Coordinates of C-alpha atoms in Angstrom, one line a residue:
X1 CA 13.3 -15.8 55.7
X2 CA 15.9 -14.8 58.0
X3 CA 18.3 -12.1 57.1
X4 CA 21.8 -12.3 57.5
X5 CA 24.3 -10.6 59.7
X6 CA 26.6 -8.1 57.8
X7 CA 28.2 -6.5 60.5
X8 CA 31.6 -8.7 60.3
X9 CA 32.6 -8.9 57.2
X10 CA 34.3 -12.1 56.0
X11 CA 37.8 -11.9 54.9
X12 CA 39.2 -12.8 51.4
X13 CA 42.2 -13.9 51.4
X14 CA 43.5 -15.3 48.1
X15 CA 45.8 -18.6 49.6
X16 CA 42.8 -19.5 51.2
X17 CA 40.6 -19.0 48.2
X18 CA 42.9 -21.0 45.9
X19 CA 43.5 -23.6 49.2
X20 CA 39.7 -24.1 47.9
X21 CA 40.2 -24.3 44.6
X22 CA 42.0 -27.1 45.3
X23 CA 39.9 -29.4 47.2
X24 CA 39.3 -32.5 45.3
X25 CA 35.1 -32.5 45.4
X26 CA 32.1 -32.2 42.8
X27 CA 30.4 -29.3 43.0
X28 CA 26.5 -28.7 42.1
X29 CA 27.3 -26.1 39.8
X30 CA 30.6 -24.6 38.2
X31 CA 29.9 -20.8 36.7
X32 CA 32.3 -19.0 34.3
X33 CA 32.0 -15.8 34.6
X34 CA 31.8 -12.8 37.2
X35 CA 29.7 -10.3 35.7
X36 CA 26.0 -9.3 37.3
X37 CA 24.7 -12.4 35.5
X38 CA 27.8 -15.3 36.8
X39 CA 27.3 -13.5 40.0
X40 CA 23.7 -13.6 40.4
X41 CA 23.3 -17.4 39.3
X42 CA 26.6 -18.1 41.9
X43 CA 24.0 -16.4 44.4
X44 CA 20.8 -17.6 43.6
X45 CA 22.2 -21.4 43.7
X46 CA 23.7 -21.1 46.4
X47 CA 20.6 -19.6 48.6
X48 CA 19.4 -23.1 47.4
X49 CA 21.6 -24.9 49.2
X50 CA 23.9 -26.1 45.9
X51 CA 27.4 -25.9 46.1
X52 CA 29.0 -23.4 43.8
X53 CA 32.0 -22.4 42.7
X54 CA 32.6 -19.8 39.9
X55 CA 35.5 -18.2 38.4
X56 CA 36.2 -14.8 36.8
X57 CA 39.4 -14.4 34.0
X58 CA 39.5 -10.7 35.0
X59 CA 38.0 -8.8 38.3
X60 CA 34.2 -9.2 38.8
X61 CA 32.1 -7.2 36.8
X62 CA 35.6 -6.1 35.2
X63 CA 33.3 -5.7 31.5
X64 CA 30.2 -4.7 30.9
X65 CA 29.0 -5.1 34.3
X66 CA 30.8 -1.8 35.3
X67 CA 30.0 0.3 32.8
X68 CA 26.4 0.2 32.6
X69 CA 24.3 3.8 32.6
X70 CA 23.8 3.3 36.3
X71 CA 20.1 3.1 35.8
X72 CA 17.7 0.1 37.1
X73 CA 14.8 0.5 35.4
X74 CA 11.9 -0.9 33.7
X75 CA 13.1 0.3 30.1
X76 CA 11.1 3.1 28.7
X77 CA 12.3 2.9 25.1
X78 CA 11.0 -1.3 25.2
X79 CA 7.7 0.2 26.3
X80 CA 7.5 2.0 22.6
X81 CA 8.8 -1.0 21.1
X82 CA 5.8 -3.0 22.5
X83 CA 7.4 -4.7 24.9
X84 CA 5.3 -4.9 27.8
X85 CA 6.7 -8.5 29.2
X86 CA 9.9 -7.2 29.5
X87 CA 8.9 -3.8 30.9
X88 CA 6.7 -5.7 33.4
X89 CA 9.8 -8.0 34.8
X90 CA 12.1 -5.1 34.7
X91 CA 9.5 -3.3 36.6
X92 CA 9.4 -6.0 39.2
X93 CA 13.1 -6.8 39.5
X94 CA 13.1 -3.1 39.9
X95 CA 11.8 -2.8 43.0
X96 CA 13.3 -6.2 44.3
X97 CA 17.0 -4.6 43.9
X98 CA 16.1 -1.3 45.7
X99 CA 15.0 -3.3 48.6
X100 CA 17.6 -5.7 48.8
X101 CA 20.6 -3.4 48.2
X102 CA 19.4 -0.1 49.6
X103 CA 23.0 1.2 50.1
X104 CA 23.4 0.8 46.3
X105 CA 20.4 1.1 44.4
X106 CA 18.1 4.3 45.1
X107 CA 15.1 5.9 43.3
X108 CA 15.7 8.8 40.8
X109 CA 13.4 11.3 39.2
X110 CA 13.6 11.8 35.6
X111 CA 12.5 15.0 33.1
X112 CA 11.8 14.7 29.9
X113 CA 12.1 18.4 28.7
X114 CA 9.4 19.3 25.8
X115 CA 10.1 21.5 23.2
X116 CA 7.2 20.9 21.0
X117 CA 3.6 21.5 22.2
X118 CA 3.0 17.4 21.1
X119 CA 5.7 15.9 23.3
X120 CA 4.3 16.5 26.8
X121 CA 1.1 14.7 25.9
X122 CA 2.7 12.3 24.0
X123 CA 5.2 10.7 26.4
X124 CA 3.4 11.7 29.2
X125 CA 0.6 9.2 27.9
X126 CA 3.1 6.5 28.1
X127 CA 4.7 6.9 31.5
X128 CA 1.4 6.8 32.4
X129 CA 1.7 3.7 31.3
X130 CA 4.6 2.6 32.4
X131 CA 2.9 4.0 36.0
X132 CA 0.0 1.4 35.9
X133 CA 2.4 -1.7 34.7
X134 CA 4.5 -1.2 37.9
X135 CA 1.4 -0.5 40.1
X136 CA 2.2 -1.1 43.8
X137 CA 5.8 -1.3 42.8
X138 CA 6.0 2.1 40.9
X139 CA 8.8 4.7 42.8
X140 CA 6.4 7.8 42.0
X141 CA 3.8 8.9 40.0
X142 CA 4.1 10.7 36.7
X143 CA 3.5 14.4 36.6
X144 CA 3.0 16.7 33.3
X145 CA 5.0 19.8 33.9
X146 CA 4.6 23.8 32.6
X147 CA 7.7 25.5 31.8
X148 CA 8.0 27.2 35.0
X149 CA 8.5 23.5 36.9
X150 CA 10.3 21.6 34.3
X151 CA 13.7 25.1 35.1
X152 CA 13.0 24.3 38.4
X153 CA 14.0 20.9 37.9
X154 CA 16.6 20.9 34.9
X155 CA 18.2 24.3 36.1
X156 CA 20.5 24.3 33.6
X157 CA 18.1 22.9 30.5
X158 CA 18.3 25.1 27.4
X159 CA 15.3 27.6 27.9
X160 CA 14.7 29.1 24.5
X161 CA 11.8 27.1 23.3
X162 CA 10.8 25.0 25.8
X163 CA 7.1 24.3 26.3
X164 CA 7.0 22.2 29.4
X165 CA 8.1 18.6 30.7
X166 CA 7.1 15.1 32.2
X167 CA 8.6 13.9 35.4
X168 CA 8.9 10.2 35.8
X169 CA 10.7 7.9 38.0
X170 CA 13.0 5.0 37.9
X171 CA 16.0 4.0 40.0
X172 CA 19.7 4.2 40.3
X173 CA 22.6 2.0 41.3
X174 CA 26.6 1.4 41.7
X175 CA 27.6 -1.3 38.9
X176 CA 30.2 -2.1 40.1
X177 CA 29.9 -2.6 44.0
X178 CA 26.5 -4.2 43.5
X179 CA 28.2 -7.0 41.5
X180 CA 30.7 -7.2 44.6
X181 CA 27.6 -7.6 47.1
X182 CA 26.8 -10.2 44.8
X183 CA 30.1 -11.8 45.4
X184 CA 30.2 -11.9 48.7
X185 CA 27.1 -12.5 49.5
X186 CA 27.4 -15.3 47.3
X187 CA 30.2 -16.3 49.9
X188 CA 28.5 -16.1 52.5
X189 CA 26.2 -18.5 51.7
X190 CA 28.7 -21.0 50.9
X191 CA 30.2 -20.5 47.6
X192 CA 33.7 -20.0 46.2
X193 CA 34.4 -17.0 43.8
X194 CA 37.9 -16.6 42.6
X195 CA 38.4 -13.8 40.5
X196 CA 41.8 -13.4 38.6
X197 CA 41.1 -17.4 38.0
X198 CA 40.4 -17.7 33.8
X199 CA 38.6 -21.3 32.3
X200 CA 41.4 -22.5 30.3
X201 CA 39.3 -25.2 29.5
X202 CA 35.9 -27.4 29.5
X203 CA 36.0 -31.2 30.6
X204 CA 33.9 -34.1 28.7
X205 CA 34.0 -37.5 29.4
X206 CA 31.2 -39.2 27.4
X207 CA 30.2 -36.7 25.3
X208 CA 29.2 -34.5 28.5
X209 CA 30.4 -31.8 30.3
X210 CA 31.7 -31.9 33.5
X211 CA 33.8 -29.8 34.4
X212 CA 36.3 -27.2 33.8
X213 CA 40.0 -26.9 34.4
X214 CA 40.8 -23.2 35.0
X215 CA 44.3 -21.1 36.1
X216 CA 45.7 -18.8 38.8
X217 CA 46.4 -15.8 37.0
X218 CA 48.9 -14.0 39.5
X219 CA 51.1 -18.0 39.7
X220 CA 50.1 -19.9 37.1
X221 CA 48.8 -23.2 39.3
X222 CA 46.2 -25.0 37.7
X223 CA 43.2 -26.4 38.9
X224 CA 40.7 -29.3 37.9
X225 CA 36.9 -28.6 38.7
X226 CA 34.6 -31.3 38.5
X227 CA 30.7 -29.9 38.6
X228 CA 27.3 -31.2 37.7
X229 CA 26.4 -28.9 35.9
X230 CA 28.3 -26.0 33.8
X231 CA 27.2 -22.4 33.1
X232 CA 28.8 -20.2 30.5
X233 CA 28.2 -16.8 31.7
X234 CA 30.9 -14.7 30.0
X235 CA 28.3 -11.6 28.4
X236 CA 29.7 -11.0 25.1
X237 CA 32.7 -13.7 25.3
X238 CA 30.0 -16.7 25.9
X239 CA 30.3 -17.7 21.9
X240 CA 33.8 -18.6 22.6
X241 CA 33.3 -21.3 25.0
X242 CA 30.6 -22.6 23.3
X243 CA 32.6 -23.4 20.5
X244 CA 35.4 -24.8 22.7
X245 CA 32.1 -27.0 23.6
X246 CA 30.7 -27.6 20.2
X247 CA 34.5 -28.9 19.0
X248 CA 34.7 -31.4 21.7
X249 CA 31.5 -32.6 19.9
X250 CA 32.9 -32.6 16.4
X251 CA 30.0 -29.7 15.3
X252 CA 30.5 -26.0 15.4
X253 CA 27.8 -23.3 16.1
X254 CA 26.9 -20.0 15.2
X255 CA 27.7 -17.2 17.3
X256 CA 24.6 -16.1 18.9
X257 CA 26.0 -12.6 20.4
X258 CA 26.5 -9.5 18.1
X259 CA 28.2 -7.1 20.7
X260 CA 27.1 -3.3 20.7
X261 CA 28.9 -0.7 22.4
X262 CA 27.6 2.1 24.3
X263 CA 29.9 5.2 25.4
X264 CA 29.5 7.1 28.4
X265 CA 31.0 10.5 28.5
X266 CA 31.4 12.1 32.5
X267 CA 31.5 15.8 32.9
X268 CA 31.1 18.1 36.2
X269 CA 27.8 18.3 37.9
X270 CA 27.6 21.7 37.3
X271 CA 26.6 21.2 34.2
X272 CA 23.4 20.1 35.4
X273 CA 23.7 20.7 39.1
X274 CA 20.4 19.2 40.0
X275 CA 19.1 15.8 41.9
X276 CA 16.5 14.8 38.7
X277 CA 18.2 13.1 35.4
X278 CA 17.4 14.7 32.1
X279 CA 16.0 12.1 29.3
X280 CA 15.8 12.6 25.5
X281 CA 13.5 10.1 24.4
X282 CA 14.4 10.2 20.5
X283 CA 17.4 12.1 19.5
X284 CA 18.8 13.1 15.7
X285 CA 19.3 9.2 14.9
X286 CA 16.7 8.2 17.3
X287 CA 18.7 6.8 20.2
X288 CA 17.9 8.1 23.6
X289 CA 20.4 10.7 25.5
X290 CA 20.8 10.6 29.2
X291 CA 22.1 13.3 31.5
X292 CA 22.4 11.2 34.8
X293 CA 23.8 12.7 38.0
X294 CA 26.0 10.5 39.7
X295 CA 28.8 9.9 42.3
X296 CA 29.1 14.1 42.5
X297 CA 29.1 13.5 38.2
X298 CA 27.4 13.7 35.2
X299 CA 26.9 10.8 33.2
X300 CA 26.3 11.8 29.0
X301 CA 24.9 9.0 26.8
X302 CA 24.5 6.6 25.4
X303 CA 25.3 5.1 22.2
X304 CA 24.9 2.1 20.5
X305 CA 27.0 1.3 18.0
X306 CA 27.8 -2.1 16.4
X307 CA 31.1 -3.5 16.8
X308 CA 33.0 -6.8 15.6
X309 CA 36.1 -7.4 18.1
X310 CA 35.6 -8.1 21.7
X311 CA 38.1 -6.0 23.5
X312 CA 38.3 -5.9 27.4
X313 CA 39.1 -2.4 27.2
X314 CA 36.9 -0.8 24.1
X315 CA 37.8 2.3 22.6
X316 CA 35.1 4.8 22.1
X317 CA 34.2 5.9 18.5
X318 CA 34.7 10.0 17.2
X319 CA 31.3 9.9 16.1
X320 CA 30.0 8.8 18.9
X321 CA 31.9 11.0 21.4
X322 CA 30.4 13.6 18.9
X323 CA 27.2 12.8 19.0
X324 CA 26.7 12.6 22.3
X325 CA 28.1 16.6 23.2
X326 CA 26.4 17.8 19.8
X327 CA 23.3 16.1 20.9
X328 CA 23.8 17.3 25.0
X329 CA 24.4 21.2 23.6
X330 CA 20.5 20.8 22.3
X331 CA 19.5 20.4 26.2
X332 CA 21.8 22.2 27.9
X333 CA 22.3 25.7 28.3
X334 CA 26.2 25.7 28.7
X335 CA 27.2 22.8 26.4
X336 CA 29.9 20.5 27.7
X337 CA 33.2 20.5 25.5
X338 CA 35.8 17.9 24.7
X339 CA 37.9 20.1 27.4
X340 CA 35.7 19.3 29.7
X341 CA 35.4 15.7 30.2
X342 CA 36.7 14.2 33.5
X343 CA 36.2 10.4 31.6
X344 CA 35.2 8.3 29.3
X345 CA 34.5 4.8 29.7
X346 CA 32.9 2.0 26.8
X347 CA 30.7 -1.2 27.6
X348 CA 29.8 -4.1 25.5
X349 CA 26.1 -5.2 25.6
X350 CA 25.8 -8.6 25.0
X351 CA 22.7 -8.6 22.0
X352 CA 21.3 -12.0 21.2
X353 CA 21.7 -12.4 17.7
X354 CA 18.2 -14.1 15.7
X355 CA 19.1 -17.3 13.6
X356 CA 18.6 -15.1 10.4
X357 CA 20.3 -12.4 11.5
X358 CA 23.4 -11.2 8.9
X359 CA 24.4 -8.3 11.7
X360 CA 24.5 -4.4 11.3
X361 CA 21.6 -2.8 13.3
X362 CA 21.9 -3.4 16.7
X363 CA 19.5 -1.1 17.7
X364 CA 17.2 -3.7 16.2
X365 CA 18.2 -6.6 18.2
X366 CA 16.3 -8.5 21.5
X367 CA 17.0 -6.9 24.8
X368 CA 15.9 -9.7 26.6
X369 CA 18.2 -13.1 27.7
X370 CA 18.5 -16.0 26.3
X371 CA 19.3 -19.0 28.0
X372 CA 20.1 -22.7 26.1
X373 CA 21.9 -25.8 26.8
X374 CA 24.3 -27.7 23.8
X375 CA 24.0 -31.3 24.2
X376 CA 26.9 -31.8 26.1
X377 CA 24.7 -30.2 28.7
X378 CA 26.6 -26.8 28.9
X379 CA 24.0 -24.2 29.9
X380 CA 25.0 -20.9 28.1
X381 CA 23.6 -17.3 29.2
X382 CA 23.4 -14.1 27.6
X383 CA 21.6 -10.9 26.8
X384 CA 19.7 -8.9 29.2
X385 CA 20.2 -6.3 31.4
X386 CA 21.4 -5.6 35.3
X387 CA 17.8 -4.8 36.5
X388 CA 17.1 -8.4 35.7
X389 CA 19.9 -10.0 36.7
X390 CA 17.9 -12.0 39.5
X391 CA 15.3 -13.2 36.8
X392 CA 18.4 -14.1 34.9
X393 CA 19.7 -16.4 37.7
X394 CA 16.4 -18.4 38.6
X395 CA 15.8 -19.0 34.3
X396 CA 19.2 -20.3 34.5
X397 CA 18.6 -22.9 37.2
X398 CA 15.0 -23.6 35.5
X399 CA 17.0 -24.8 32.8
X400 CA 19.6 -26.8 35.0
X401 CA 16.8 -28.5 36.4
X402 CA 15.5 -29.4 33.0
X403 CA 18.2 -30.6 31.7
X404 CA 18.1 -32.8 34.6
X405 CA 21.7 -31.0 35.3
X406 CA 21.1 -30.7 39.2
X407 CA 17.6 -31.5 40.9
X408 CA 14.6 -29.5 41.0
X409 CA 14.2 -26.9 44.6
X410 CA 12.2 -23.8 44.3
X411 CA 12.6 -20.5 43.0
X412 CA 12.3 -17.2 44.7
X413 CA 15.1 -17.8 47.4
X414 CA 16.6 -14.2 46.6
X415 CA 13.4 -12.1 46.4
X416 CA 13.9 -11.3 49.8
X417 CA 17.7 -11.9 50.5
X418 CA 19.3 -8.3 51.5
X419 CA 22.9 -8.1 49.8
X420 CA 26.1 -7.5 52.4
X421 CA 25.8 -4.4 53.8
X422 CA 22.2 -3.6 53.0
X423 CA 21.5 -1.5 56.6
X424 CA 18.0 -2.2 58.8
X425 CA 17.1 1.2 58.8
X426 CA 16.3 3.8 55.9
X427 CA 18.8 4.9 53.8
X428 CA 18.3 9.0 53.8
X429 CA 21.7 9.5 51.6
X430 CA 21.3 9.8 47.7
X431 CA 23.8 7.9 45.2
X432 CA 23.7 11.3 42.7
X433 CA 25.6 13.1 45.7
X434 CA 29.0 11.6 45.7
X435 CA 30.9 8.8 47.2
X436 CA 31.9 8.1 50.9
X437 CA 31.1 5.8 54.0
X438 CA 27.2 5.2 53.2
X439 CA 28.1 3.1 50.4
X440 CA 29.2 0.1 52.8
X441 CA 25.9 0.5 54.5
X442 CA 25.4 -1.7 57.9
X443 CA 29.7 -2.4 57.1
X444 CA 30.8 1.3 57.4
X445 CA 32.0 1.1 61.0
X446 CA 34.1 -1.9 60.2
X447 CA 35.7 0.0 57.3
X448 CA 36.1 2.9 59.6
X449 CA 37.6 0.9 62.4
X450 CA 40.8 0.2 60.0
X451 CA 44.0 2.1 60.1
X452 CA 43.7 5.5 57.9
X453 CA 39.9 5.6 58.3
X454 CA 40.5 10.1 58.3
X455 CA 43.9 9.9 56.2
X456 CA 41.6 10.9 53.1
X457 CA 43.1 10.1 49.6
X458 CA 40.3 11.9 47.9
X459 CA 36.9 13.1 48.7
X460 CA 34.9 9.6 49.3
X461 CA 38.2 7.9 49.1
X462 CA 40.0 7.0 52.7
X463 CA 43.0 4.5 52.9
X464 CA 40.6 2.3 55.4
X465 CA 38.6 2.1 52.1
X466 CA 41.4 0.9 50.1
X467 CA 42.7 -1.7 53.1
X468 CA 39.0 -3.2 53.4
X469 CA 39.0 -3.5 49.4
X470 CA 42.2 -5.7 49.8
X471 CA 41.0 -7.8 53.1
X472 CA 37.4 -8.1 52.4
X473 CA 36.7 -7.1 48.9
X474 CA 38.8 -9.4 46.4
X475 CA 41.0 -6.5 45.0
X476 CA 44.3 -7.6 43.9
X477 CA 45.2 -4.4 41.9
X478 CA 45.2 -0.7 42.1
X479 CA 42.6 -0.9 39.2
X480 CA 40.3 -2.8 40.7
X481 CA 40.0 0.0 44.0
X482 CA 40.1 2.5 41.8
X483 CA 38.0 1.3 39.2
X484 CA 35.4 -1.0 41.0
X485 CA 35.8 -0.7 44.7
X486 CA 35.4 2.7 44.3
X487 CA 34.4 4.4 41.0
X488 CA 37.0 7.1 40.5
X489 CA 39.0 6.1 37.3
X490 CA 35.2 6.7 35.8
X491 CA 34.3 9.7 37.6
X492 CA 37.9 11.4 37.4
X493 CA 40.7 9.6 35.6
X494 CA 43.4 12.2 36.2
X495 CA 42.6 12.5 39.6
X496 CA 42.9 8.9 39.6
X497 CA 45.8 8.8 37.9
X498 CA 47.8 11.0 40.9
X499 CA 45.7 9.0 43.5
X500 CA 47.5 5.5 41.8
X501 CA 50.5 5.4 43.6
X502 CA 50.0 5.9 47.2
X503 CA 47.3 2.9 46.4
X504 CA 50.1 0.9 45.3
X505 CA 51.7 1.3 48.1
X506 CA 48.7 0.5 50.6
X507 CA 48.3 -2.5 48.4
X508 CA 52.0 -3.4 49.1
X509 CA 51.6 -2.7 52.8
X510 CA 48.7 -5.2 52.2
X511 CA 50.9 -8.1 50.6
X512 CA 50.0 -7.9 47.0
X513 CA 53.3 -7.9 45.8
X514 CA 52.8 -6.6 42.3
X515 CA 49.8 -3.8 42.6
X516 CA 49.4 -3.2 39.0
X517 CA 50.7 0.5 38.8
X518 CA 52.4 1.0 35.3
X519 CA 48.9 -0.4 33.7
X520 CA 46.7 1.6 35.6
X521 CA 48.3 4.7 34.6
X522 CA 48.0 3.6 31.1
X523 CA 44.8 2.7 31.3
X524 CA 43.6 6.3 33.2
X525 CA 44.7 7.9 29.9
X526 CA 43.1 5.6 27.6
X527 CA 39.8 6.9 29.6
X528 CA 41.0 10.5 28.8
X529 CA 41.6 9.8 25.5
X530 CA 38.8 11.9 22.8
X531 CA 39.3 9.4 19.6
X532 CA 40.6 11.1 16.4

C-alpha cells in the first residue's frame, strides 16, 4: 500500500467545507459523530473508496475522546476478568496505532510497586501473560523487580514497606490530536468532516433511513444529507438518536448506554519525576490507580463512577477527587494536595448496558462495543475503547455490508495506513516529556514556516501553532487550541486561562470573528474547581 504524502498539509477552511455540505449528491455513508469511533469509521470507509461525510455537534473528540487516561493498551484489569478476546484485539490494535501514528502514540513502561511479599509473584504471573498474548507485538518484556530497582524507577514511590515491583509495558498517546489525524486523514482520502455541524434530524422515506438534515452551528444554514447508509456514533449520546429513529417507527427502545465517569486529577511531574507510570492494580474499593507522566504532567486516576445525566462538560464528584489523592498518598512519598492540582478534567465512558440490566455498578458492565442496526437500517455504535477504535470501524462496515446498507469491499485497508504527520524515520522524542514541534511529526516545518513560529505563548505553545490550528486543523474557538490542538487547559488551566486572550486575538487575525473567549475562561475554572 502506498503511503501518503503529509508534507503539505491541506487547508480547512469552513466556507469551503459548508460549500460541500451543500452539494446536492448521495453519499455512501453519513456518520454522526466525531469522537475516535465517528472518526475512525469516516476513515476506514473512506480508504475503501466510499464517499463519506460525517458531522460533529461540538469539536472532534470534544467528549470522551479527549479525556481518556492517555493509555493504549491491551487492558490489564480485563485480563483478571477473563477476558482474553478482548485483551488479545486490544493487544493487536496496540501495536497497529504505534505504527501508524508514531508522533502520537509511544511505548511506556509501567511499575506495579509491591508491598506484600504475594504481590510480585502474583501480578507478575499475569503480565506474563499478558507478555505471551501479545507475542511478536508485545513493546517489552516483563521483569520482577527487588526493592533496590522498583526506587530506581518510581523515585518518588513511598519506601516504608515496599518489598519489590513488576515492570510491564504498554503504550501512550495524545487523545485529542490523534482523533484530529483521524480527521484529516479522513480528508484526505476524500471525505467531508464538518465539526460545529449538529444532526438536527434523521430522514425516512419508507420506513428507512436515509439521511440526515443537520445545522451550521456558527450561522444557522441548514443542510439536507442524503446517504446509503447511516451510522450513529455519538458514545454516550447514541440512545438519543435512536429513539428519534425508533419514533419515526411508531416503537420506542431501551437505552442501551449507562454512562460512567472517570476523573482525572493533573499535578506536577515532580511528584513522580520519572519516565515509567506507576499502576495500582486493586485499590481500597478495588478500582485501579494510575500515576501517568504526561505532556511535562502527572496524570492521577481513575474513577468510575455511575452517573444518570449526560453533560458535555461533567463535573467531578468530592468523593472521587478524594479518593483518588487519599489513595495516591499510599504510593507516593510526598502526597499531592488539593493545592496542588494544575486541573481536573471528567469523561463519559460509553458502557453497553445488558437487556436485564436495572443500572448501578458500572464497574460490572462490558468493556467491549456493540454494534446493531434498528430496522430502519440505522447502524448504531457504542462501547469500547480508543486502542480499538480501528476494530471498531471495520465491525461497523461488516455490519453496513450486512445489512446490505452499502456493498461488500475488504477489510484491513487501515492496518497499514500512517495518520497525517506520521514521519519516515524513528521518532526518538517521548510523549511523557512535554509538548512542542514533534507532535506535528513529518508537518512541523510547515507549522514552523508560519508567522510567530519563535513568538512562544507558552512552553510547547508558539502562535504558528495556533495559526496552523485555525488554517489546517478545524479550530473555530480558543477552546478548541487550547483544549484539543494543544492540551493545556488539561495540563494547566490557569496558565491557560492568561494564555486565552492573546489566542483570541490570533484567532481574530485569522477571521473567526467570534473566538469564544468569555466561555473559555469560564470553563478554565470549572477545571480548577475541587467539588464541595
Amino acid at each position: 500500500m502506498t503511503e501518503m504524502t503529509t508534507d503539505s498539509p491541506a487547508p480547512t477552511a469552513r466556507a469551503e467545507l459548508l460549500a460541500r455540505l451543500a452539494r446536492p449528491i448521495t453519499y455512501d455513508l453519513a456518520v454522526i459523530g466525531g469522537g475516535a469511533t465517528g472518526l475512525g469509521v469516516a476513515l476506514d470507509a473512506a480508504a475503501r473508496g466510499f464517499s463519506v461525510v460525517l458531522v460533529e455537534s461540538d469539536d472532534f473528540a470534544k467528549g470522551t475522546s479527549s479525556r481518556a487516561t492517555k493509555l493504549v493498551h491491551g487492558g490489564v484489569r480485563y485480563l483478571a476478568q477473563g477476558n482474553i478476546a478482548l485483551v488479545r484485539e486490544a493487544l493487536h490494535e496496540r501495536t497497529t496505532l504505534l505504527r501508524n501514528a508514531p508522533h502520537l502514540a509511544q511505548p511506556l513502561p509501567f511499575v506495579m510497586p509491591s508491598y506484600h511479599l504475594w504481590e510480585t509473584p502474583f501480578y507478575g504471573i499475569g503480565l506474563k501473560m499478558y507478555d505471551a498474548l501479545a507475542g511478536e507485538a508485545g513493546l517489552g518484556a516483563t521483569e520482577f523487580m527487588g526493592r533496590a530497582r522498583t526506587l530506581h524507577c518510581l523515585p518518588t514511590a513511598r519506601a516504608e514497606g515496599l518489598k519489590g515491583g513488576v515492570k510491564y509495558w504498554d503504550g501512550q498517546f495524545d487523545d485529542a490530536r490523534l482523533a484530529l489525524a483521524l480527521a484529516r486523514t479522513a480528508a484526505a482520502k476524500g471525505a467531508l468532516l464538518v465539526n460545529y455541524c449538529p444532526a438536527r434530524e434523521l430522514l425516512h422515506e419508507g420506513g428507512k433511513v436515509v439521511g440526515l438534515v443537520c445545522e451550521d452551528a456558527e450561522g444557522g444554514q441548514r443542510f439536507t444529507l442524503r446517504a446509503r447508509a447511516v451510522v450513529n456514533a455519538t458514545g454516550v449520546w447514541v440512545d438519543a438518536l435512536r429513539q428519534q429513529d425508533a419514533e419515526a417507527l411508531g416503537k420506542p427502545v431501551r437505552p442501551m448506554v449507562a454512562p460512567s465517569q472517570g476523573v482525572h486529577i493533573v499535578v506536577d511531574r515532580d511528584f513522580l519525576p520519572s519516565d515509567h507510570a506507576l499502576l495500582v492494580p486493586k485499590t481500597a474499593d478495588g478500582r485501579v490507580l494510575f500515576a501517568v507522566p504526561w505532556l511535562g504532567k502527572l496524570i492521577l486516576g481513575t474513577t468510575d463512577s455511575p452517573r444518570q445525566d449526560l453533560a458535555r462538560e461533567p463535573q467531578a464528584f468530592r468523593e472521587e477527587v478524594d479518593f483518588i489523592l487519599n489513595e495516591s498518598a499510599k504510593y507516593l512519598r510526598r502526597a499531592p494536595r488539593a493545592e496542588d492540582v494544575r486541573s481536573i478534567w471528567v469523561g463519559l465512558r460509553p458502557l453497553v448496558r445488558p437487556p436485564d440490566d436495572e443500572g448501578g455498578n458500572t464497574k460490572a458492565l462490558s468493556r467491549e462495543h456493540t454494534v446493531l442496526a434498528s430496522r430502519s437500517g440505522l447502524v448504531t455504535v457504542t462501547g469500547g475503547k480508543w486502542t480499538t477504535y480501528r476494530a471498531m470501524a471495520e465491525d461497523v462496515l461488516a455490519k453496513c455490508f450486512d445489512e446490505g446498507l452499502l456493498p461488500a469491499r475488504p477489510a484491513g485497508a487501515t492496518v497499514q495506513l500512517r495518520l497525517v504527520g506520521a514521519p519516515a524515520t524513528p521518532v526518538r522524542h517521548r510523549i511523557y516529556e512535554g509538548q512542542g514541534w514533534h507532535s506535528y511529526g513529518s508537518e512541523a516545518a510547515a507549522v514552523q514556516a508560519l508567522p510567530g513560529a519563535q513568538a512562544w505563548l507558552a512552553e510547547g505553545l508558539s502562535e504558528a501553532m495556533v495559526r496552523f490550528a485555525v488554517r489546517c486543523e478545524y479550530a473555530r474557538t480558543v477552546e478548541d487550541v487550547l483544549a484539543r490542538r494543544c492540551r493545556l487547559l488539561f495540563l494547566d488551566a490557569r496558565l491557560a486561562a492568561r494564555l486565552a486572550p492573546r489566542v483570541a486575538e490570533i484567532l481574530q487575525e485569522e477571521g473567526q470573528n467570534d473566538p469564544g473567549l468569555p466561555g473559555f475562561l469560564a470553563l478554565t475554572q470549572q477545571y480548577l474547581q475541587l467539588p464541595v
